Amino acid sequence: MNKVRKNAVDALAGVKDGDVLMLGGFGLCGIPENCISALVDMNIRNITCISNNAGVDDFGIGLLLKKKQVKKMIASYVGENAEFERQLLSGEMEVELIPQGTLATRCMASGYGLPAIYTPAGVGTEVAEGKEVRNFNGKDYLLEMAFNSDYAIVKAWKGDTMGNLIYKETARNFNAVMALAGKITIAEVEELVPAGQLDPNQIHTPGIYVHRIFQGTNYEKRIEQLTVRKRG
Amino acid sequence: MSMDKNQIAQRIAKELRDGFYVNLGIGIPTLVANYIPQGINVVLQSENGLLGMGPFPFEGEADADLINAGKQTVTTIPGSVFFDSAMSFGMIRAGKVDLTVLGAMEVAENGDIANWKIPGKMVKGMGGAMDLVASAKNIIVAMMHTNPKGESKLLSKCTLPITGKRCVKKIVTNLAVLEVTDKGFKLLERAPGVSVEEIKEKTEGKLIVDGDVPEVTFN
């Protein structure tokens, strides 16, 4: 078993035009920066991108949008990106908006071997159009299908050569659920250690879900909304 | 005198009870955290994966890996815990969150809420709002009573695409505190100095006024 890759380009080998890619992160928090840059450099096109957000104009998924590499965006909230808005309104890009919990749980279901879930989110709204509604114990629920992707690309804090992952703080977000949902899951980590160096009690994503892993470099970790208070 | 955003938040804070797990939306709801009454301990849930959200960090101590659902840098408190997005919405759907406070563009007299989309304009997405309103045990809406054009946001029926059906329990606006009942909006309290007539005039949906309506008081 050798899951370790040299860098993002090496880890992304085989990704091709038209693939469905999941990208972890929430806003700019915990995004796989190295892989996004590599996807830009490799000029992979017609991507269907499943991610909670769409980055900002000049960072994160915004870099892929700028080069018009995304054919379809599946997300829950896309509010911070002017180029996204332009491509959406001009019809250059397809967009499917789905509730955040539905997005997360559809990924989770895939990794749990469940074909679909029932959720109350979106009952009676546009989101419910064309979907099966079933009543359990007096409450309506929508049938939502599990998500699958060609590649799930996630970012973790620490990982080992077996692919086990530990996330930091709120950067766990969608990374830990999308890691479950890739036909091939690629993890970039800030620190890659030999198997045995991570405490098995502390691991968030078991390595069985992770196919390729590499240690990333030059993390910018841009802050979207810097909010602070004064001392005293 | 109508209430300003901080006073709306301050009034909502009176609804907090000791031990509540609370999810605060973006905007006025976030301000509620500034008015938690003394002796009341609540745990703030942020749907990106944090229970026990603390205040903003001190200057120079912001951590890019530690944000809230509004993407603002925050801190932890003793007892905080992180989890992934699936578990976050799991606890929301399972009804573990006691109170959800969120903003709205429109609320209907049956408790429908619209707050995610204006057709023909830019659509930003619903984020976690549809999950929250579909599952929360108790939803309080914090909003202005009218939109910038002066039109009522408390309607007989929502005109915008809805976020959830029959889910809002209470509304606190700059003019009034109202409860959603089977028969319409029941006026519970009015902002200091605001008349029942003014509230009636600015409420398009059915308004129930039962006897004397007290003014809002703050803690």
Short mmCIF file of C-alpha atoms in Angstrom, two decimals:
data_model
loop_
_atom_site.label_atom_id
_atom_site.label_comp_id
_atom_site.label_asym_id
_atom_site.label_seq_id
_atom_site.Cartn_x
_atom_site.Cartn_y
_atom_site.Cartn_z
CA MET A 1 0.00 0.00 0.00
CA ASN A 2 1.45 3.34 -0.97
CA LYS A 3 -0.88 6.27 -0.62
CA VAL A 4 1.77 8.94 -0.31
CA ARG A 5 2.18 11.34 -3.21
CA LYS A 6 4.86 13.97 -3.78
CA ASN A 7 2.66 17.00 -4.32
CA ALA A 8 -0.72 18.17 -5.62
CA VAL A 9 -0.04 17.51 -9.30
CA ASP A 10 1.12 13.98 -8.47
CA ALA A 11 -1.93 13.40 -6.26
CA LEU A 12 -4.30 14.68 -8.94
CA ALA A 13 -2.99 12.29 -11.62
CA GLY A 14 -5.90 10.98 -13.67
CA VAL A 15 -8.25 13.90 -13.00
CA LYS A 16 -9.67 14.86 -16.36
CA ASP A 17 -12.01 17.31 -18.06
CA GLY A 18 -15.65 16.77 -17.12
CA ASP A 19 -15.00 15.06 -13.78
CA VAL A 20 -17.15 15.58 -10.70
CA LEU A 21 -14.97 16.98 -7.93
CA MET A 22 -15.84 17.57 -4.30
CA LEU A 23 -13.80 20.29 -2.65
CA GLY A 24 -13.78 20.51 1.15
CA GLY A 25 -13.83 23.65 3.27
CA PHE A 26 -16.32 26.21 4.53
CA GLY A 27 -15.83 29.61 2.97
CA LEU A 28 -12.05 29.85 2.77
CA CYS A 29 -11.58 27.87 5.99
CA GLY A 30 -9.92 24.52 5.44
CA ILE A 31 -9.89 24.59 1.64
CA PRO A 32 -7.41 22.37 -0.22
CA GLU A 33 -5.26 25.27 -1.41
CA ASN A 34 -2.51 23.21 -3.06
CA CYS A 35 -4.94 21.10 -5.10
CA ILE A 36 -6.98 24.11 -6.22
CA SER A 37 -3.79 25.79 -7.50
CA ALA A 38 -2.80 22.59 -9.27
CA LEU A 39 -6.24 22.25 -10.91
CA VAL A 40 -5.78 25.79 -12.22
CA ASP A 41 -2.28 25.02 -13.52
CA MET A 42 -3.37 21.71 -15.05
CA ASN A 43 -6.25 23.58 -16.72
CA ILE A 44 -8.81 20.83 -15.97
CA ARG A 45 -12.04 22.02 -17.60
CA ASN A 46 -15.80 21.40 -17.52
CA ILE A 47 -15.60 20.51 -13.85
CA THR A 48 -18.73 19.78 -11.88
CA CYS A 49 -17.74 21.17 -8.51
CA ILE A 50 -19.49 20.18 -5.29
CA SER A 51 -18.49 22.50 -2.47
CA ASN A 52 -20.34 24.40 0.23
CA ASN A 53 -19.18 27.76 -1.12
CA ALA A 54 -17.54 29.11 -4.26
CA GLY A 55 -14.59 30.97 -2.78
CA VAL A 56 -13.97 34.66 -3.34
CA ASP A 57 -12.96 36.41 -6.56
CA ASP A 58 -9.22 35.84 -6.22
CA PHE A 59 -8.92 32.86 -3.89
CA GLY A 60 -10.22 29.35 -3.42
CA ILE A 61 -12.69 28.09 -6.00
CA GLY A 62 -12.81 31.66 -7.33
CA LEU A 63 -9.48 30.87 -9.05
CA LEU A 64 -11.15 28.04 -11.01
CA LEU A 65 -14.13 30.25 -11.85
CA LYS A 66 -11.90 33.01 -13.15
CA LYS A 67 -10.46 30.62 -15.74
CA LYS A 68 -13.94 29.31 -16.55
CA GLN A 69 -13.00 25.77 -15.59
CA VAL A 70 -16.28 25.09 -13.78
CA LYS A 71 -19.25 23.90 -15.83
CA LYS A 72 -21.56 23.31 -12.91
CA MET A 73 -21.41 24.43 -9.31
CA ILE A 74 -23.32 22.58 -6.60
CA ALA A 75 -23.24 24.56 -3.36
CA SER A 76 -25.35 25.90 -0.49
CA TYR A 77 -24.13 29.49 -0.36
CA VAL A 78 -22.29 31.42 -3.03
CA GLY A 79 -22.68 34.98 -1.80
CA GLU A 80 -19.15 36.33 -1.82
CA ASN A 81 -18.08 36.07 -5.43
CA ALA A 82 -18.75 38.67 -8.15
CA GLU A 83 -17.31 36.56 -10.99
CA PHE A 84 -19.58 33.73 -9.91
CA GLU A 85 -22.57 36.04 -10.11
CA ARG A 86 -21.55 37.22 -13.57
CA GLN A 87 -21.19 33.67 -14.94
CA LEU A 88 -24.46 32.62 -13.33
CA LEU A 89 -26.46 35.54 -14.74
CA SER A 90 -24.89 35.20 -18.20
CA GLY A 91 -25.70 31.47 -18.25
CA GLU A 92 -22.06 30.44 -18.71
CA MET A 93 -22.24 28.24 -15.64
CA GLU A 94 -24.95 25.98 -14.24
CA VAL A 95 -25.71 26.26 -10.55
CA GLU A 96 -27.59 23.99 -8.20
CA LEU A 97 -28.21 25.33 -4.72
CA ILE A 98 -29.04 22.87 -1.99
CA PRO A 99 -29.47 23.25 1.76
CA GLN A 100 -26.22 23.01 3.68
CA GLY A 101 -27.29 20.14 5.92
CA THR A 102 -28.61 18.24 2.91
CA LEU A 103 -25.28 18.74 1.15
CA ALA A 104 -23.33 17.45 4.14
CA THR A 105 -25.63 14.52 4.81
CA ARG A 106 -25.72 13.40 1.16
CA CYS A 107 -21.91 13.16 1.31
CA MET A 108 -22.06 11.33 4.62
CA ALA A 109 -24.67 8.88 3.33
CA SER A 110 -22.40 7.94 0.45
CA GLY A 111 -19.58 7.07 2.83
CA TYR A 112 -21.96 5.17 5.08
CA GLY A 113 -23.19 3.02 2.19
CA LEU A 114 -26.69 4.51 2.21
CA PRO A 115 -28.26 5.29 -1.18
CA ALA A 116 -30.43 8.12 0.09
CA ILE A 117 -31.68 9.98 3.13
CA TYR A 118 -34.91 11.62 4.24
CA THR A 119 -34.61 15.18 5.52
CA PRO A 120 -37.19 17.82 6.43
CA ALA A 121 -35.02 20.61 4.96
CA GLY A 122 -36.74 22.20 1.99
CA VAL A 123 -40.19 20.64 2.42
CA GLY A 124 -42.76 22.95 0.83
CA THR A 125 -40.07 25.01 -0.95
CA GLU A 126 -38.58 25.12 -4.46
CA VAL A 127 -36.02 22.58 -3.29
CA ALA A 128 -38.78 19.96 -2.98
CA GLU A 129 -39.87 20.20 -6.62
CA GLY A 130 -39.83 16.78 -8.27
CA LYS A 131 -38.74 14.98 -5.10
CA GLU A 132 -40.50 12.21 -3.22
CA VAL A 133 -42.13 13.39 0.00
CA ARG A 134 -42.79 10.88 2.73
CA ASN A 135 -44.51 11.37 6.04
CA PHE A 136 -42.98 9.86 9.17
CA ASN A 137 -44.73 10.32 12.51
CA GLY A 138 -46.76 13.25 11.22
CA LYS A 139 -43.91 15.20 9.64
CA ASP A 140 -42.97 15.45 5.95
CA TYR A 141 -39.49 14.62 4.70
CA LEU A 142 -37.79 14.83 1.29
CA LEU A 143 -35.94 11.94 -0.28
CA GLU A 144 -32.43 13.11 -1.15
CA MET A 145 -29.92 10.90 -2.94
CA ALA A 146 -26.41 10.20 -1.65
CA PHE A 147 -23.67 12.07 -3.44
CA ASN A 148 -20.81 10.48 -5.23
CA SER A 149 -17.84 12.14 -6.84
CA ASP A 150 -14.98 11.08 -9.07
CA TYR A 151 -12.56 12.74 -6.69
CA ALA A 152 -13.12 14.16 -3.22
CA ILE A 153 -10.35 16.63 -2.45
CA VAL A 154 -9.95 17.56 1.19
CA LYS A 155 -7.57 19.39 3.48
CA ALA A 156 -6.56 18.14 6.93
CA TRP A 157 -4.18 19.37 9.60
CA LYS A 158 -2.27 16.15 10.16
CA GLY A 159 -2.23 12.89 8.32
CA ASP A 160 -0.22 9.70 8.31
CA THR A 161 1.06 7.43 5.57
CA MET A 162 -2.00 5.16 6.04
CA GLY A 163 -4.26 8.09 5.12
CA ASN A 164 -5.63 8.68 8.62
CA LEU A 165 -6.60 12.31 9.09
CA ILE A 166 -6.94 14.85 11.90
CA TYR A 167 -8.49 18.24 11.24
CA LYS A 168 -7.92 21.49 13.10
CA GLU A 169 -10.77 23.40 14.76
CA THR A 170 -13.58 24.47 12.43
CA ALA A 171 -11.52 23.48 9.38
CA ARG A 172 -13.03 20.02 9.86
CA ASN A 173 -16.35 21.25 8.36
CA PHE A 174 -17.06 19.66 4.97
CA ASN A 175 -13.61 18.08 4.74
CA ALA A 176 -14.52 15.25 7.08
CA VAL A 177 -17.77 14.46 5.22
CA MET A 178 -16.48 14.83 1.67
CA ALA A 179 -13.53 12.58 2.52
CA LEU A 180 -16.13 9.80 2.79
CA ALA A 181 -17.63 10.44 -0.62
CA GLY A 182 -14.97 10.20 -3.27
CA LYS A 183 -14.47 7.25 -5.60
CA ILE A 184 -10.95 8.49 -5.06
CA THR A 185 -10.29 10.70 -2.04
CA ILE A 186 -7.24 12.93 -2.08
CA ALA A 187 -6.08 14.53 1.17
CA GLU A 188 -3.59 17.35 1.44
CA VAL A 189 -2.24 17.88 4.94
CA GLU A 190 -0.11 20.44 6.70
CA GLU A 191 1.94 17.73 8.35
CA LEU A 192 2.39 14.19 7.06
CA VAL A 193 3.83 11.69 9.55
CA PRO A 194 4.72 7.98 9.46
CA ALA A 195 1.97 5.53 10.47
CA GLY A 196 2.00 5.14 14.23
CA GLN A 197 2.77 8.75 14.99
CA LEU A 198 -0.89 9.81 15.35
CA ASP A 199 -2.89 8.75 18.39
CA PRO A 200 -5.56 6.32 17.09
CA ASN A 201 -7.99 7.81 19.64
CA GLN A 202 -7.75 11.22 18.02
CA ILE A 203 -8.20 10.38 14.34
CA HIS A 204 -11.26 11.92 12.66
CA THR A 205 -11.17 10.22 9.25
CA PRO A 206 -10.03 6.60 9.10
CA GLY A 207 -7.52 6.01 6.32
CA ILE A 208 -9.75 3.45 4.60
CA TYR A 209 -11.56 6.42 3.05
CA VAL A 210 -8.38 8.10 1.82
CA HIS A 211 -6.60 6.90 -1.32
CA ARG A 212 -3.89 9.50 -1.81
CA ILE A 213 -2.19 11.84 0.62
CA PHE A 214 0.53 14.47 0.41
CA GLN A 215 2.03 17.20 2.53
CA GLY A 216 1.06 20.60 1.15
CA THR A 217 3.19 23.71 1.14
CA ASN A 218 2.84 27.47 1.46
CA TYR A 219 -0.59 27.57 3.08
CA GLU A 220 -1.94 31.10 2.90
CA LYS A 221 -5.04 30.38 5.02
CA ARG A 222 -6.71 33.59 4.00
CA ILE A 223 -9.26 35.00 6.45
CA GLU A 224 -12.55 36.02 4.85
CA GLN A 225 -13.95 38.18 7.65
CA LEU A 226 -11.36 39.32 10.15
CA THR A 227 -13.24 40.27 13.32
CA VAL A 228 -11.34 41.19 16.48
CA ARG A 229 -11.89 42.98 19.76
CA LYS A 230 -9.64 45.38 21.59
CA ARG A 231 -7.84 44.37 24.73
CA GLY A 232 -8.86 45.88 28.02
CA MET B 1 -39.52 55.42 19.40
CA SER B 2 -38.96 52.25 17.49
CA MET B 3 -36.24 49.86 18.65
CA ASP B 4 -32.84 49.86 16.99
CA LYS B 5 -31.03 46.65 16.03
CA ASN B 6 -29.32 46.39 19.40
CA GLN B 7 -32.60 46.80 21.25
CA ILE B 8 -34.23 44.12 19.11
CA ALA B 9 -31.34 41.83 20.05
CA GLN B 10 -31.65 42.84 23.71
CA ARG B 11 -35.37 42.00 23.72
CA ILE B 12 -34.74 38.61 22.10
CA ALA B 13 -32.10 37.88 24.74
CA LYS B 14 -34.91 37.87 27.32
CA GLU B 15 -36.16 34.66 25.69
CA LEU B 16 -32.94 32.81 26.60
CA ARG B 17 -33.14 30.27 29.39
CA ASP B 18 -30.33 28.72 31.38
CA GLY B 19 -28.86 25.70 29.63
CA PHE B 20 -30.17 26.56 26.16
CA TYR B 21 -28.22 25.55 23.08
CA VAL B 22 -28.76 28.44 20.65
CA ASN B 23 -28.04 29.03 16.97
CA LEU B 24 -27.80 32.70 16.01
CA GLY B 25 -28.05 33.71 12.36
CA ILE B 26 -26.14 36.47 10.62
CA GLY B 27 -27.05 40.14 11.22
CA ILE B 28 -29.25 41.23 14.12
CA PRO B 29 -29.37 37.68 15.56
CA THR B 30 -25.59 37.73 16.09
CA LEU B 31 -26.03 40.76 18.37
CA VAL B 32 -28.14 38.71 20.78
CA ALA B 33 -24.89 37.24 22.13
CA ASN B 34 -24.04 40.68 23.53
CA TYR B 35 -27.11 40.72 25.81
CA ILE B 36 -27.17 37.30 27.46
CA PRO B 37 -28.71 38.00 30.90
CA GLN B 38 -26.62 37.54 34.03
CA GLY B 39 -26.95 34.13 35.59
CA ILE B 40 -28.05 32.55 32.31
CA ASN B 41 -25.60 30.20 30.64
CA VAL B 42 -26.24 29.39 27.01
CA VAL B 43 -24.09 27.51 24.51
CA LEU B 44 -23.88 29.02 21.05
CA GLN B 45 -23.92 26.60 18.12
CA SER B 46 -22.31 27.64 14.85
CA GLU B 47 -23.39 25.35 12.04
CA ASN B 48 -19.96 25.17 10.43
CA GLY B 49 -19.02 22.89 13.32
CA LEU B 50 -18.62 24.58 16.69
CA LEU B 51 -20.49 24.38 19.98
CA GLY B 52 -19.42 26.90 22.58
CA MET B 53 -18.62 29.88 20.39
CA GLY B 54 -16.68 32.55 22.23
CA PRO B 55 -16.21 36.26 21.46
CA PHE B 56 -14.09 37.69 18.65
CA PRO B 57 -10.36 37.14 19.20
CA PHE B 58 -8.10 39.90 20.47
CA GLU B 59 -6.21 41.83 17.82
CA GLY B 60 -3.31 39.75 16.51
CA GLU B 61 -4.78 36.46 17.76
CA ALA B 62 -7.20 35.64 14.95
CA ASP B 63 -6.96 32.04 13.77
CA ALA B 64 -7.95 31.26 10.17
CA ASP B 65 -9.04 27.76 11.18
CA LEU B 66 -11.49 29.05 13.78
CA ILE B 67 -14.48 30.85 12.29
CA ASN B 68 -18.25 31.01 12.70
CA ALA B 69 -20.93 30.39 10.09
CA GLY B 70 -20.69 34.04 9.05
CA LYS B 71 -17.01 33.36 8.25
CA GLN B 72 -15.93 35.71 11.04
CA THR B 73 -12.95 34.85 13.21
CA VAL B 74 -14.10 33.75 16.68
CA THR B 75 -12.72 31.97 19.74
CA THR B 76 -13.58 28.98 21.88
CA ILE B 77 -14.65 28.94 25.53
CA PRO B 78 -14.02 26.28 28.18
CA GLY B 79 -16.07 23.27 27.09
CA SER B 80 -16.12 24.09 23.37
CA VAL B 81 -16.20 21.28 20.84
CA PHE B 82 -15.63 20.97 17.09
CA PHE B 83 -17.41 18.57 14.74
CA ASP B 84 -18.05 18.13 11.04
CA SER B 85 -20.88 19.59 8.97
CA ALA B 86 -22.91 16.37 8.87
CA MET B 87 -22.97 16.07 12.66
CA SER B 88 -23.69 19.78 12.96
CA PHE B 89 -26.87 19.46 10.93
CA GLY B 90 -27.54 16.13 12.59
CA MET B 91 -27.89 17.82 15.97
CA ILE B 92 -30.01 20.54 14.36
CA ARG B 93 -32.37 18.03 12.69
CA ALA B 94 -32.55 15.95 15.86
CA GLY B 95 -33.94 18.95 17.73
CA LYS B 96 -31.00 19.29 20.10
CA VAL B 97 -30.77 23.02 19.49
CA ASP B 98 -33.27 24.76 21.79
CA LEU B 99 -33.57 28.10 20.04
CA THR B 100 -32.82 29.44 16.59
CA VAL B 101 -32.78 33.17 15.91
CA LEU B 102 -32.63 34.33 12.33
CA GLY B 103 -33.41 37.21 10.03
CA ALA B 104 -36.13 37.24 7.36
CA MET B 105 -37.33 39.14 4.32
CA GLU B 106 -40.95 38.10 4.94
CA VAL B 107 -42.95 36.17 7.51
CA ALA B 108 -46.52 34.99 6.88
CA GLU B 109 -49.29 34.83 9.47
CA ASN B 110 -49.15 31.01 9.36
CA GLY B 111 -45.45 31.02 10.29
CA ASP B 112 -43.99 30.59 6.78
CA ILE B 113 -40.65 32.33 6.35
CA ALA B 114 -38.89 33.69 3.25
CA ASN B 115 -35.26 34.69 3.61
CA TRP B 116 -33.12 33.16 0.89
CA LYS B 117 -34.03 34.33 -2.57
CA ILE B 118 -35.33 37.29 -4.53
CA PRO B 119 -36.21 36.01 -8.02
CA GLY B 120 -34.55 37.96 -10.82
CA LYS B 121 -31.89 39.28 -8.48
CA MET B 122 -28.71 37.60 -7.41
CA VAL B 123 -29.35 34.39 -5.57
CA LYS B 124 -26.82 33.78 -2.85
CA GLY B 125 -28.20 30.45 -1.67
CA MET B 126 -29.97 29.22 1.41
CA GLY B 127 -26.88 28.09 3.32
CA GLY B 128 -28.12 26.32 6.44
CA ALA B 129 -31.37 28.27 6.75
CA MET B 130 -33.66 25.61 5.27
CA ASP B 131 -32.24 22.92 7.54
CA LEU B 132 -32.56 25.16 10.58
CA VAL B 133 -36.15 26.26 9.99
CA ALA B 134 -37.29 22.74 9.11
CA SER B 135 -36.11 21.30 12.40
CA ALA B 136 -35.81 23.95 15.10
CA LYS B 137 -38.11 23.55 18.08
CA ASN B 138 -38.33 27.27 18.58
CA ILE B 139 -37.64 29.92 15.95
CA ILE B 140 -37.57 33.62 16.65
CA VAL B 141 -37.27 36.01 13.73
CA ALA B 142 -35.41 39.29 14.19
CA MET B 143 -36.16 41.83 11.47
CA MET B 144 -37.39 45.30 10.58
CA HIS B 145 -41.18 45.54 10.48
CA THR B 146 -41.13 47.00 6.96
CA ASN B 147 -38.76 46.78 3.99
CA PRO B 148 -36.76 49.79 2.73
CA LYS B 149 -39.75 50.76 0.54
CA GLY B 150 -41.93 50.93 3.65
CA GLU B 151 -43.90 47.78 2.78
CA SER B 152 -44.91 45.37 5.52
CA LYS B 153 -42.77 42.26 5.98
CA LEU B 154 -45.51 40.60 8.07
CA LEU B 155 -47.86 39.24 5.45
CA SER B 156 -50.97 37.14 5.01
CA LYS B 157 -48.90 35.06 2.60
CA CYS B 158 -45.22 35.24 1.57
CA THR B 159 -44.64 36.70 -1.89
CA LEU B 160 -41.02 35.51 -2.10
CA PRO B 161 -39.95 31.84 -2.40
CA ILE B 162 -40.21 30.41 1.10
CA THR B 163 -37.42 28.91 3.17
CA GLY B 164 -39.71 26.85 5.38
CA LYS B 165 -43.36 26.25 6.19
CA ARG B 166 -45.22 27.04 9.40
CA CYS B 167 -42.09 27.26 11.48
CA VAL B 168 -41.76 30.74 12.97
CA LYS B 169 -42.98 30.99 16.57
CA LYS B 170 -42.16 34.57 17.47
CA ILE B 171 -41.07 37.77 15.73
CA VAL B 172 -39.28 40.75 17.22
CA THR B 173 -39.23 43.81 14.98
CA ASN B 174 -38.27 47.44 15.50
CA LEU B 175 -41.94 48.08 16.33
CA ALA B 176 -43.31 45.04 18.12
CA VAL B 177 -43.05 41.57 19.60
CA LEU B 178 -45.51 39.19 17.96
CA GLU B 179 -46.41 35.54 18.36
CA VAL B 180 -47.52 33.37 15.46
CA THR B 181 -50.84 31.73 16.39
CA ASP B 182 -53.40 29.63 14.52
CA LYS B 183 -55.38 32.81 13.94
CA GLY B 184 -52.58 35.15 12.88
CA PHE B 185 -49.97 37.46 14.41
CA LYS B 186 -50.76 38.09 18.06
CA LEU B 187 -49.37 41.40 19.28
CA LEU B 188 -47.58 40.72 22.56
CA GLU B 189 -45.61 43.91 23.14
CA ARG B 190 -45.01 47.20 21.38
CA ALA B 191 -41.75 49.14 21.16
CA PRO B 192 -41.55 52.04 23.62
CA GLY B 193 -43.73 54.90 22.38
CA VAL B 194 -45.06 53.01 19.35
CA SER B 195 -48.86 52.91 19.12
CA VAL B 196 -51.00 49.88 18.38
CA GLU B 197 -52.42 51.85 15.44
CA GLU B 198 -48.98 52.26 13.86
CA ILE B 199 -48.30 48.53 14.21
CA LYS B 200 -51.71 47.72 12.69
CA GLU B 201 -51.03 50.03 9.79
CA LYS B 202 -47.65 48.43 9.09
CA THR B 203 -48.80 44.81 9.42
CA GLU B 204 -50.34 43.48 6.22
CA GLY B 205 -51.14 40.03 7.69
CA LYS B 206 -53.85 39.42 10.25
CA LEU B 207 -53.01 41.14 13.53
CA ILE B 208 -54.68 40.09 16.77
CA VAL B 209 -54.81 42.73 19.48
CA ASP B 210 -56.14 41.39 22.74
CA GLY B 211 -56.69 44.05 25.41
CA ASP B 212 -53.93 46.40 26.53
CA VAL B 213 -50.60 45.77 24.88
CA PRO B 214 -47.64 46.49 27.16
CA GLU B 215 -44.46 48.23 26.05
CA VAL B 216 -41.26 46.24 25.68
CA THR B 217 -39.04 46.35 28.74
CA PHE B 218 -35.35 45.49 28.80
CA ASN B 219 -33.39 43.63 31.43
#
